């Protein structure tokens, strides 16, 4: 009973543990996935840093970068990291493409939604993974972004300017020289690579004002043209498109791992719950078994007392029957008194038969197995009941195979006697009774007692083996109960079924065949 009272708390605790494990594994899975995404984002930042270095290395006079050379560098980077980097793009302040290579997603949609990360399918798109104001722009020229010009854009911008570029200037090319690799005289380096030295001869990397002028508006552009070019071709943000397969693989592997852990936790919790329930049921069954054993002990004591009382009652009953039988045969006694004496004898016989059945039913069933010839035992029972069969002109047959079974000889004869007597009481004049034996397996046999009487109603077939249940007027209701006891003591099974075309069949199965 204590298990029943504590069962709710135990099941609640198990459910709470299961829920904690489920929530914990879900959070761990989310953490692993976010860590994998963070690694990919950091990789995008490294790529952006690399692009910043490329921009620095390719900046020329006036902060101009050759689009062809820049895209070639970007293409080489994508080709070298083709399993990871899918596309790279540079955008201006309006979100328009300045330079790009590889596969690109809906960048305009991302900007309209105000998001800088887009995880779609097996790709992730990141806008400005590195703050350009810190890493690129301010380190070079303050607030002016790099300007990316193609050859066509560069030529177009020169066509409208009267001043033009310095002599020998080529966008993205080497600075002019005298043909032998040395700079021309008077060349101040303002159109080649590297910083142009300040007029005072100081270090250009220290002189910030001079460096800002160095990357200011090119001489061949007017201020208005420079503003337009910077708005259209000035680099404002980076876009990196990376493969998301690594993150998906990590997330999938972790998902299966967490699923296995959750499955094991579920099985463990369910097994513990079932074990607790079985333990509670076992405890209750043990308590019931102890109580049933106590009740059984008391019933045995009462059974022995009742059997002793029946045995002691039979002795004076036999004396009364003997005296009544003497009076019925004494010629000096009146006819009425002799008739009464005969009635006393008949009723005493009925009571004696009931007492004998009760004693048989209450007798302990201690088995003494022996080898029994089934057909021979059936023949002996027939001889014992021969007078009853001749009185009703009953035909009797023993059919089937000659089999030898292992059983208690006395109990087996009692079983056959009760079944055949029950069949004799059921059949009418000139009825038929059969005993049929056959093997049902390599070491098992079946014994059937058939009759052609009225049979047993289906609703009575499960009741006829209970004590004092009978459908015969002269029956005691204990004959088939004794049969059921003997069958249970041997570990057999007995069934009552309909016999075709009429009558009943009592089938005993699982008899052990020997020899």
Tab-separated table of C-alpha atoms in Angstrom, residues 50 141 222-223 244 257 356 362 408:
chain	number	residue	atom	x	y	z
A	50	UNK	CA	41.602	40.046	-46.274
A	141	UNK	CA	41.839	58.400	-45.593
A	222	UNK	CA	36.199	68.452	-60.448
A	223	UNK	CA	34.652	68.518	-56.985
A	244	UNK	CA	26.368	26.756	-44.693
A	257	UNK	CA	23.514	12.751	-30.725
A	356	UNK	CA	-18.556	-40.201	0.415
A	362	UNK	CA	-11.969	-32.694	0.785
A	408	UNK	CA	-1.552	-41.152	-9.956
